[in-house]
Amino acid sequence: MGNSVTTAFSESRIKLVNDYLESNLLRFEKSCSQRFEPLIEAMRYSLEGAGKRLRPILCLSAAEALGLDPRTVLPAACAMEYIHTYSLVHDDLPALDDDDTRRGKPSSHKRFGEAVAILAGDALLTEAFGQVLLLRESGRFQPAQILGVMDLLSHHAGVRGMVGGQLLDVTIDTSEASLPEIEFIHIHKTGALILASVLIPTKLAPIDEEKIQCFRRYGEAIGLAFQISDDLLDSETNFRYSRGPRKKPKPCYTQIMSPSEMKQKLNLLTDHAIKSISSMGDKTQNLVDIAEFIRSRKA
Ligand code: GRG
């Protein structure tokens, strides 16, 4: 990586993540029966494409802010991309959102059929935990630290995090949704994985509780800010409507806030995120850049 990697979303940093993702797919190909190739092809298909790599980039940037070599946390950063990608594959299925496209191309079930798409999602989720175990390869981390990362991932991706939030997203009666309810859903459905990406390095470096809380406040604020920016982008294109079995609008900020109120909230959350890490010095610059990216993103 050398000194060329200076900004959060620089080409070389995205390449670092993409190369690592690809190297692990090649590992699977080498270590499993050729008969499982179609599964790896479907995993690769969904991992590739126009993904921003927000979660791995957050993890690398948080590691940097703590003085860790970002390369040492790549396995956990890529585990976050695995979990995020599985959630997109499953969310696109006819039983959920029934979306035909994802990351600029046909969604997984459109390309491979529902059965393979479900299994590719299952494989990405399961292998994410295998990826975390690869943290041991740098020789820098203790088993207890790696277990801490596992604990964080299961907490934020499962019942207490993204999957719990997704349950509410698909079952809530949106006509009665209040702001606290919509935020509760977003904090879990979208925010939890973003927060976990920021918190992973705190499990891998000596760090006091006060600093952990700074990272937590930052991660919570950008998690919600990201969802607001997503809803804002959607409101500029089309109203968010599920074609899936719900056949009704998804819970989103657009239902209860005007675009200018949403922009105001997005600004407040972004400012709060940046302030939360302001006492930690210039190693946090990439985290600041990511918050600014979320504030003004156009895609
Ligand atoms: C199916 C268990 C399960 C969960 C699905 C994340 C999610 C939960 C569904 C996706 C629906 C959605 C569009 C949510 C809005 C926020 C979001 C996560 C957008 C997609 O994330 P990006 O913009 O995607 O980071 P890329 O492709 O850039 O990685």
CSV table of C-alpha atoms and ligand atoms in Angstrom, one decimal:
chain,number,residue,atom,x,y,z
A,1,MET,CA,0.0,0.0,0.0
A,2,GLY,CA,2.9,2.4,0.8
A,3,ASN,CA,2.4,6.1,1.2
A,4,SER,CA,0.2,6.5,-1.8
A,5,VAL,CA,-3.0,5.8,0.2
A,6,THR,CA,-3.9,9.1,1.6
A,7,THR,CA,-7.6,9.6,1.3
A,8,ALA,CA,-10.5,7.4,2.5
A,9,PHE,CA,-11.9,6.6,-1.0
A,10,SER,CA,-8.7,6.9,-3.0
A,11,GLU,CA,-8.3,4.5,-5.9
A,12,SER,CA,-5.5,2.6,-4.2
A,13,ARG,CA,-7.5,2.1,-1.1
A,14,ILE,CA,-10.5,0.8,-3.1
A,15,LYS,CA,-8.1,-1.5,-4.9
A,16,LEU,CA,-6.7,-2.8,-1.7
A,17,VAL,CA,-10.2,-3.8,-0.6
A,18,ASN,CA,-11.1,-5.2,-4.0
A,19,ASP,CA,-7.9,-7.2,-4.3
A,20,TYR,CA,-8.4,-8.7,-0.9
A,21,LEU,CA,-12.0,-9.7,-1.7
A,22,GLU,CA,-10.8,-11.3,-4.9
A,23,SER,CA,-7.9,-13.1,-3.2
A,24,ASN,CA,-10.3,-14.7,-0.8
A,25,LEU,CA,-12.6,-15.9,-3.6
A,26,LEU,CA,-9.6,-17.5,-5.2
A,27,ARG,CA,-8.8,-19.2,-1.9
A,28,PHE,CA,-12.3,-20.7,-1.9
A,29,GLU,CA,-11.8,-21.8,-5.5
A,30,LYS,CA,-8.6,-23.5,-4.6
A,31,SER,CA,-9.8,-25.2,-1.4
A,32,CYS,CA,-13.2,-26.5,-2.4
A,33,SER,CA,-14.7,-29.0,-4.8
A,34,GLN,CA,-15.0,-27.7,-8.4
A,35,ARG,CA,-18.7,-28.6,-8.1
A,36,PHE,CA,-19.2,-25.6,-5.8
A,37,GLU,CA,-17.9,-23.2,-8.4
A,38,PRO,CA,-21.4,-21.8,-9.3
A,39,LEU,CA,-21.8,-20.7,-5.7
A,40,ILE,CA,-18.5,-18.8,-5.8
A,41,GLU,CA,-19.4,-17.3,-9.1
A,42,ALA,CA,-22.7,-15.9,-7.6
A,43,MET,CA,-20.7,-14.6,-4.6
A,44,ARG,CA,-18.2,-12.9,-6.9
A,45,TYR,CA,-21.0,-11.5,-9.1
A,46,SER,CA,-22.7,-9.7,-6.2
A,47,LEU,CA,-19.4,-8.6,-4.5
A,48,GLU,CA,-18.3,-7.0,-7.8
A,49,GLY,CA,-20.1,-4.1,-9.5
A,50,ALA,CA,-20.7,-0.6,-8.4
A,51,GLY,CA,-20.4,-1.0,-4.6
A,52,LYS,CA,-18.9,2.0,-2.8
A,53,ARG,CA,-17.1,-0.2,-0.2
A,54,LEU,CA,-18.3,2.2,2.5
A,55,ARG,CA,-18.1,-0.3,5.3
A,56,PRO,CA,-14.6,-1.7,4.6
A,57,ILE,CA,-13.3,1.8,4.0
A,58,LEU,CA,-14.8,2.9,7.4
A,59,CYS,CA,-13.1,0.0,9.1
A,60,LEU,CA,-9.7,0.8,7.5
A,61,SER,CA,-10.1,4.4,8.4
A,62,ALA,CA,-11.0,3.7,12.0
A,63,ALA,CA,-8.0,1.4,12.3
A,64,GLU,CA,-5.8,4.2,11.0
A,65,ALA,CA,-7.3,6.6,13.5
A,66,LEU,CA,-6.2,4.2,16.2
A,67,GLY,CA,-2.6,3.9,14.9
A,68,LEU,CA,-3.1,0.4,13.5
A,69,ASP,CA,-1.8,-0.6,10.1
A,70,PRO,CA,-5.0,-0.7,8.0
A,71,ARG,CA,-3.8,-3.8,6.1
A,72,THR,CA,-3.9,-5.8,9.3
A,73,VAL,CA,-7.7,-5.3,9.7
A,74,LEU,CA,-8.5,-6.1,6.0
A,75,PRO,CA,-10.0,-9.5,6.9
A,76,ALA,CA,-12.6,-7.9,9.2
A,77,ALA,CA,-13.2,-5.0,6.8
A,78,CYS,CA,-14.0,-7.5,4.0
A,79,ALA,CA,-16.2,-9.5,6.4
A,80,MET,CA,-18.3,-6.4,6.7
A,81,GLU,CA,-18.6,-6.2,2.9
A,82,TYR,CA,-19.6,-9.9,2.8
A,83,ILE,CA,-22.4,-9.3,5.4
A,84,HIS,CA,-23.5,-6.1,3.6
A,85,THR,CA,-23.6,-7.9,0.2
A,86,TYR,CA,-25.5,-10.9,1.6
A,87,SER,CA,-28.1,-8.4,3.0
A,88,LEU,CA,-28.5,-6.8,-0.4
A,89,VAL,CA,-28.8,-10.2,-2.2
A,90,HIS,CA,-31.5,-11.3,0.2
A,91,ASP,CA,-33.3,-8.0,0.3
A,92,ASP,CA,-33.7,-8.1,-3.5
A,93,LEU,CA,-35.5,-11.4,-3.4
A,94,PRO,CA,-39.1,-11.6,-4.5
A,95,ALA,CA,-40.1,-12.4,-0.9
A,96,LEU,CA,-38.6,-9.1,0.3
A,97,ASP,CA,-38.2,-6.2,-2.0
A,98,ASP,CA,-38.4,-8.0,-5.3
A,99,ASP,CA,-35.7,-5.8,-7.0
A,100,ASP,CA,-34.5,-6.6,-10.5
A,101,THR,CA,-31.3,-4.6,-10.4
A,102,ARG,CA,-28.5,-4.1,-7.9
A,103,ARG,CA,-25.1,-2.4,-8.2
A,104,GLY,CA,-25.8,-1.5,-11.8
A,105,LYS,CA,-26.7,-5.0,-13.1
A,106,PRO,CA,-29.4,-7.6,-12.7
A,107,SER,CA,-29.9,-8.7,-9.1
A,108,SER,CA,-28.5,-12.1,-8.0
A,109,HIS,CA,-31.8,-14.0,-8.3
A,110,LYS,CA,-32.4,-12.5,-11.8
A,111,ARG,CA,-29.0,-13.7,-12.9
A,112,PHE,CA,-28.8,-17.1,-11.1
A,113,GLY,CA,-32.3,-17.9,-10.0
A,114,GLU,CA,-33.7,-17.6,-6.5
A,115,ALA,CA,-32.3,-20.8,-5.0
A,116,VAL,CA,-28.7,-19.9,-5.9
A,117,ALA,CA,-29.2,-16.3,-4.8
A,118,ILE,CA,-30.4,-17.4,-1.4
A,119,LEU,CA,-27.4,-19.8,-1.1
A,120,ALA,CA,-24.9,-17.2,-2.2
A,121,GLY,CA,-26.2,-14.9,0.5
A,122,ASP,CA,-26.0,-17.7,3.0
A,123,ALA,CA,-22.5,-18.4,2.0
A,124,LEU,CA,-21.4,-14.7,2.2
A,125,LEU,CA,-22.8,-14.5,5.7
A,126,THR,CA,-21.3,-17.7,6.9
A,127,GLU,CA,-17.9,-17.0,5.3
A,128,ALA,CA,-17.8,-13.5,6.8
A,129,PHE,CA,-17.1,-15.2,10.2
A,130,GLY,CA,-14.4,-17.3,8.5
A,131,GLN,CA,-12.9,-14.0,7.2
A,132,VAL,CA,-12.7,-12.6,10.7
A,133,LEU,CA,-10.6,-15.6,11.7
A,134,LEU,CA,-8.1,-14.6,9.1
A,135,LEU,CA,-7.2,-11.6,11.4
A,136,ARG,CA,-4.8,-14.1,13.0
A,137,GLU,CA,-2.7,-14.2,9.9
A,138,SER,CA,-1.0,-10.8,10.6
A,139,GLY,CA,0.3,-12.2,13.9
A,140,ARG,CA,-0.7,-8.9,15.6
A,141,PHE,CA,-3.9,-9.9,17.4
A,142,GLN,CA,-4.7,-12.1,20.3
A,143,PRO,CA,-7.5,-14.7,20.1
A,144,ALA,CA,-9.5,-12.8,22.7
A,145,GLN,CA,-9.4,-9.7,20.4
A,146,ILE,CA,-10.6,-11.7,17.4
A,147,LEU,CA,-13.4,-13.1,19.5
A,148,GLY,CA,-14.3,-9.6,20.4
A,149,VAL,CA,-14.7,-8.8,16.7
A,150,MET,CA,-16.9,-11.9,16.2
A,151,ASP,CA,-19.1,-10.8,19.1
A,152,LEU,CA,-19.4,-7.3,17.6
A,153,LEU,CA,-20.4,-8.7,14.2
A,154,SER,CA,-23.0,-11.2,15.5
A,155,HIS,CA,-24.5,-8.4,17.7
A,156,HIS,CA,-24.8,-5.9,14.9
A,157,ALA,CA,-25.7,-8.1,12.0
A,158,GLY,CA,-28.2,-10.4,13.7
A,159,VAL,CA,-31.3,-10.3,15.8
A,160,ARG,CA,-30.1,-7.3,17.8
A,161,GLY,CA,-29.0,-5.4,14.7
A,162,MET,CA,-29.6,-5.5,11.0
A,163,VAL,CA,-31.9,-8.6,10.8
A,164,GLY,CA,-34.0,-7.3,13.7
A,165,GLY,CA,-34.3,-3.9,11.9
A,166,GLN,CA,-35.2,-5.6,8.6
A,167,LEU,CA,-38.0,-7.5,10.4
A,168,LEU,CA,-39.5,-4.3,11.4
A,169,ASP,CA,-38.9,-2.7,8.0
A,170,VAL,CA,-41.0,-5.5,6.3
A,171,THR,CA,-43.7,-5.8,9.0
A,172,ILE,CA,-44.4,-2.2,10.2
A,173,ASP,CA,-47.6,-0.5,9.2
A,174,THR,CA,-46.0,2.5,7.5
A,175,SER,CA,-49.1,4.7,7.6
A,176,GLU,CA,-48.7,4.8,11.4
A,177,ALA,CA,-45.0,5.1,11.6
A,178,SER,CA,-43.7,7.9,13.8
A,179,LEU,CA,-40.2,9.5,13.7
A,180,PRO,CA,-38.9,7.5,16.7
A,181,GLU,CA,-40.2,4.3,15.1
A,182,ILE,CA,-38.6,5.1,11.7
A,183,GLU,CA,-35.3,6.0,13.4
A,184,PHE,CA,-35.4,2.8,15.5
A,185,ILE,CA,-35.7,0.8,12.3
A,186,HIS,CA,-32.9,2.7,10.5
A,187,ILE,CA,-30.6,2.5,13.5
A,188,HIS,CA,-30.9,-1.3,13.4
A,189,LYS,CA,-31.4,-2.0,9.7
A,190,THR,CA,-28.8,0.3,8.2
A,191,GLY,CA,-26.9,1.9,11.1
A,192,ALA,CA,-25.8,-1.3,12.9
A,193,LEU,CA,-23.4,-2.5,10.2
A,194,ILE,CA,-22.0,1.0,9.7
A,195,LEU,CA,-21.5,1.3,13.5
A,196,ALA,CA,-19.9,-2.2,13.7
A,197,SER,CA,-17.4,-1.2,10.8
A,198,VAL,CA,-16.3,1.8,12.9
A,199,LEU,CA,-16.1,-0.2,16.2
A,200,ILE,CA,-14.1,-3.3,14.9
A,201,PRO,CA,-10.7,-1.6,15.3
A,202,THR,CA,-11.5,-0.7,18.9
A,203,LYS,CA,-11.5,-4.4,19.6
A,204,LEU,CA,-8.0,-4.7,18.1
A,205,ALA,CA,-6.1,-1.9,19.7
A,206,PRO,CA,-5.4,-0.8,23.3
A,207,ILE,CA,-8.0,1.9,23.8
A,208,ASP,CA,-9.8,3.5,26.8
A,209,GLU,CA,-13.5,3.6,27.3
A,210,GLU,CA,-13.7,7.3,26.6
A,211,LYS,CA,-12.2,6.9,23.1
A,212,ILE,CA,-14.6,3.9,22.4
A,213,GLN,CA,-17.5,6.2,23.1
A,214,CYS,CA,-16.1,8.8,20.7
A,215,PHE,CA,-16.0,6.1,18.0
A,216,ARG,CA,-19.5,5.0,19.0
A,217,ARG,CA,-21.0,8.5,18.7
A,218,TYR,CA,-19.3,9.0,15.4
A,219,GLY,CA,-20.6,5.6,14.1
A,220,GLU,CA,-24.1,6.1,15.3
A,221,ALA,CA,-24.4,9.6,13.8
A,222,ILE,CA,-23.0,8.6,10.3
A,223,GLY,CA,-25.2,5.4,10.3
A,224,LEU,CA,-28.4,7.5,10.6
A,225,ALA,CA,-27.0,10.2,8.3
A,226,PHE,CA,-26.3,7.6,5.7
A,227,GLN,CA,-29.9,6.5,5.8
A,228,ILE,CA,-31.2,10.0,5.6
A,229,SER,CA,-28.9,10.7,2.6
A,230,ASP,CA,-30.2,7.5,1.0
A,231,ASP,CA,-33.9,8.6,1.5
A,232,LEU,CA,-33.0,12.0,0.1
A,233,LEU,CA,-31.5,10.5,-3.0
A,234,ASP,CA,-34.5,8.2,-3.4
A,235,SER,CA,-36.9,11.1,-2.9
A,236,GLU,CA,-35.2,12.9,-5.8
A,237,THR,CA,-35.7,9.9,-8.1
A,238,ASN,CA,-38.8,7.9,-7.1
A,239,PHE,CA,-40.9,7.3,-4.0
A,240,ARG,CA,-39.6,4.2,-2.1
A,241,TYR,CA,-42.1,1.5,-2.8
A,242,SER,CA,-41.7,-2.2,-2.2
A,243,ARG,CA,-42.8,-4.4,-5.1
A,244,GLY,CA,-42.5,-7.3,-2.7
A,245,PRO,CA,-45.3,-8.9,-0.8
A,246,ARG,CA,-45.9,-5.7,1.3
A,247,LYS,CA,-46.9,-3.8,-1.8
A,248,LYS,CA,-46.7,-0.6,0.1
A,249,PRO,CA,-44.3,2.2,0.8
A,250,LYS,CA,-41.2,1.4,2.9
A,251,PRO,CA,-40.7,3.2,6.2
A,252,CYS,CA,-38.5,6.3,5.4
A,253,TYR,CA,-37.9,9.8,6.5
A,254,THR,CA,-39.7,11.2,3.4
A,255,GLN,CA,-43.0,10.2,4.9
A,256,ILE,CA,-42.6,12.5,7.9
A,257,MET,CA,-40.1,15.1,6.9
A,258,SER,CA,-39.7,17.6,4.1
A,259,PRO,CA,-36.5,17.4,2.0
A,260,SER,CA,-35.2,20.6,3.7
A,261,GLU,CA,-35.9,19.1,7.2
A,262,MET,CA,-34.1,16.0,6.1
A,263,LYS,CA,-31.1,18.1,4.9
A,264,GLN,CA,-31.0,19.9,8.2
A,265,LYS,CA,-31.0,16.7,10.1
A,266,LEU,CA,-28.3,15.3,7.9
A,267,ASN,CA,-26.2,18.4,8.5
A,268,LEU,CA,-26.7,18.1,12.3
A,269,LEU,CA,-25.7,14.5,12.4
A,270,THR,CA,-22.7,15.0,10.2
A,271,ASP,CA,-21.5,17.9,12.4
A,272,HIS,CA,-22.1,15.8,15.5
A,273,ALA,CA,-20.1,12.9,14.0
A,274,ILE,CA,-17.1,15.1,13.1
A,275,LYS,CA,-17.2,16.8,16.6
A,276,SER,CA,-17.2,13.4,18.3
A,277,ILE,CA,-13.8,12.5,17.0
A,278,SER,CA,-12.3,16.0,16.9
A,279,SER,CA,-10.2,15.6,20.0
A,280,MET,CA,-8.4,12.6,18.5
A,281,GLY,CA,-6.0,14.4,16.2
A,282,ASP,CA,-5.3,14.4,12.5
A,283,LYS,CA,-5.2,10.6,12.1
A,284,THR,CA,-9.0,10.9,12.0
A,285,GLN,CA,-9.0,12.9,8.7
A,286,ASN,CA,-10.3,10.0,6.6
A,287,LEU,CA,-13.2,9.5,9.1
A,288,VAL,CA,-14.0,13.2,8.7
A,289,ASP,CA,-13.8,12.8,4.9
A,290,ILE,CA,-16.3,9.9,5.0
A,291,ALA,CA,-18.7,11.9,7.1
A,292,GLU,CA,-18.5,14.7,4.5
A,293,PHE,CA,-19.0,12.2,1.7
A,294,ILE,CA,-22.2,11.1,3.3
A,295,ARG,CA,-23.3,14.7,3.8
A,296,SER,CA,-23.0,15.5,0.1
A,297,ARG,CA,-23.2,12.3,-1.8
A,298,LYS,CA,-25.0,12.1,-5.1
A,299,ALA,CA,-25.1,8.3,-5.5
B,1,GRG,C1,-32.1,-9.0,4.1
B,1,GRG,C2,-31.3,-9.4,6.5
B,1,GRG,C3,-31.5,-8.5,5.4
B,1,GRG,C4,-31.3,-7.2,5.5
B,1,GRG,C5,-31.4,-6.2,4.5
B,1,GRG,C6,-29.4,-3.3,4.2
B,1,GRG,C7,-30.7,-3.9,4.0
B,1,GRG,C8,-31.1,-4.9,5.0
B,1,GRG,C9,-31.4,-3.7,2.9
B,1,GRG,C10,-31.1,-2.8,1.8
B,1,GRG,C11,-32.1,-1.9,1.5
B,1,GRG,C12,-31.6,-0.5,1.5
B,1,GRG,C13,-31.5,0.1,0.1
B,1,GRG,C14,-31.3,0.2,2.6
B,1,GRG,C15,-30.8,1.6,2.5
B,1,GRG,C16,-29.4,1.8,3.0
B,1,GRG,C17,-28.5,0.9,2.3
B,1,GRG,C18,-28.0,-0.2,3.1
B,1,GRG,C19,-28.2,1.1,1.0
B,1,GRG,C20,-27.2,0.3,0.3
B,1,GRG,O1,-25.9,0.5,0.8
B,1,GRG,P1,-24.7,1.2,-0.1
B,1,GRG,O2,-25.3,2.4,-0.7
B,1,GRG,O3,-24.6,0.1,-1.2
B,1,GRG,O4,-23.5,1.3,0.7
B,1,GRG,P2,-23.3,-0.3,-2.1
B,1,GRG,O5,-23.8,-1.1,-3.2
B,1,GRG,O6,-22.6,1.0,-2.5
B,1,GRG,O7,-22.4,-1.1,-1.2
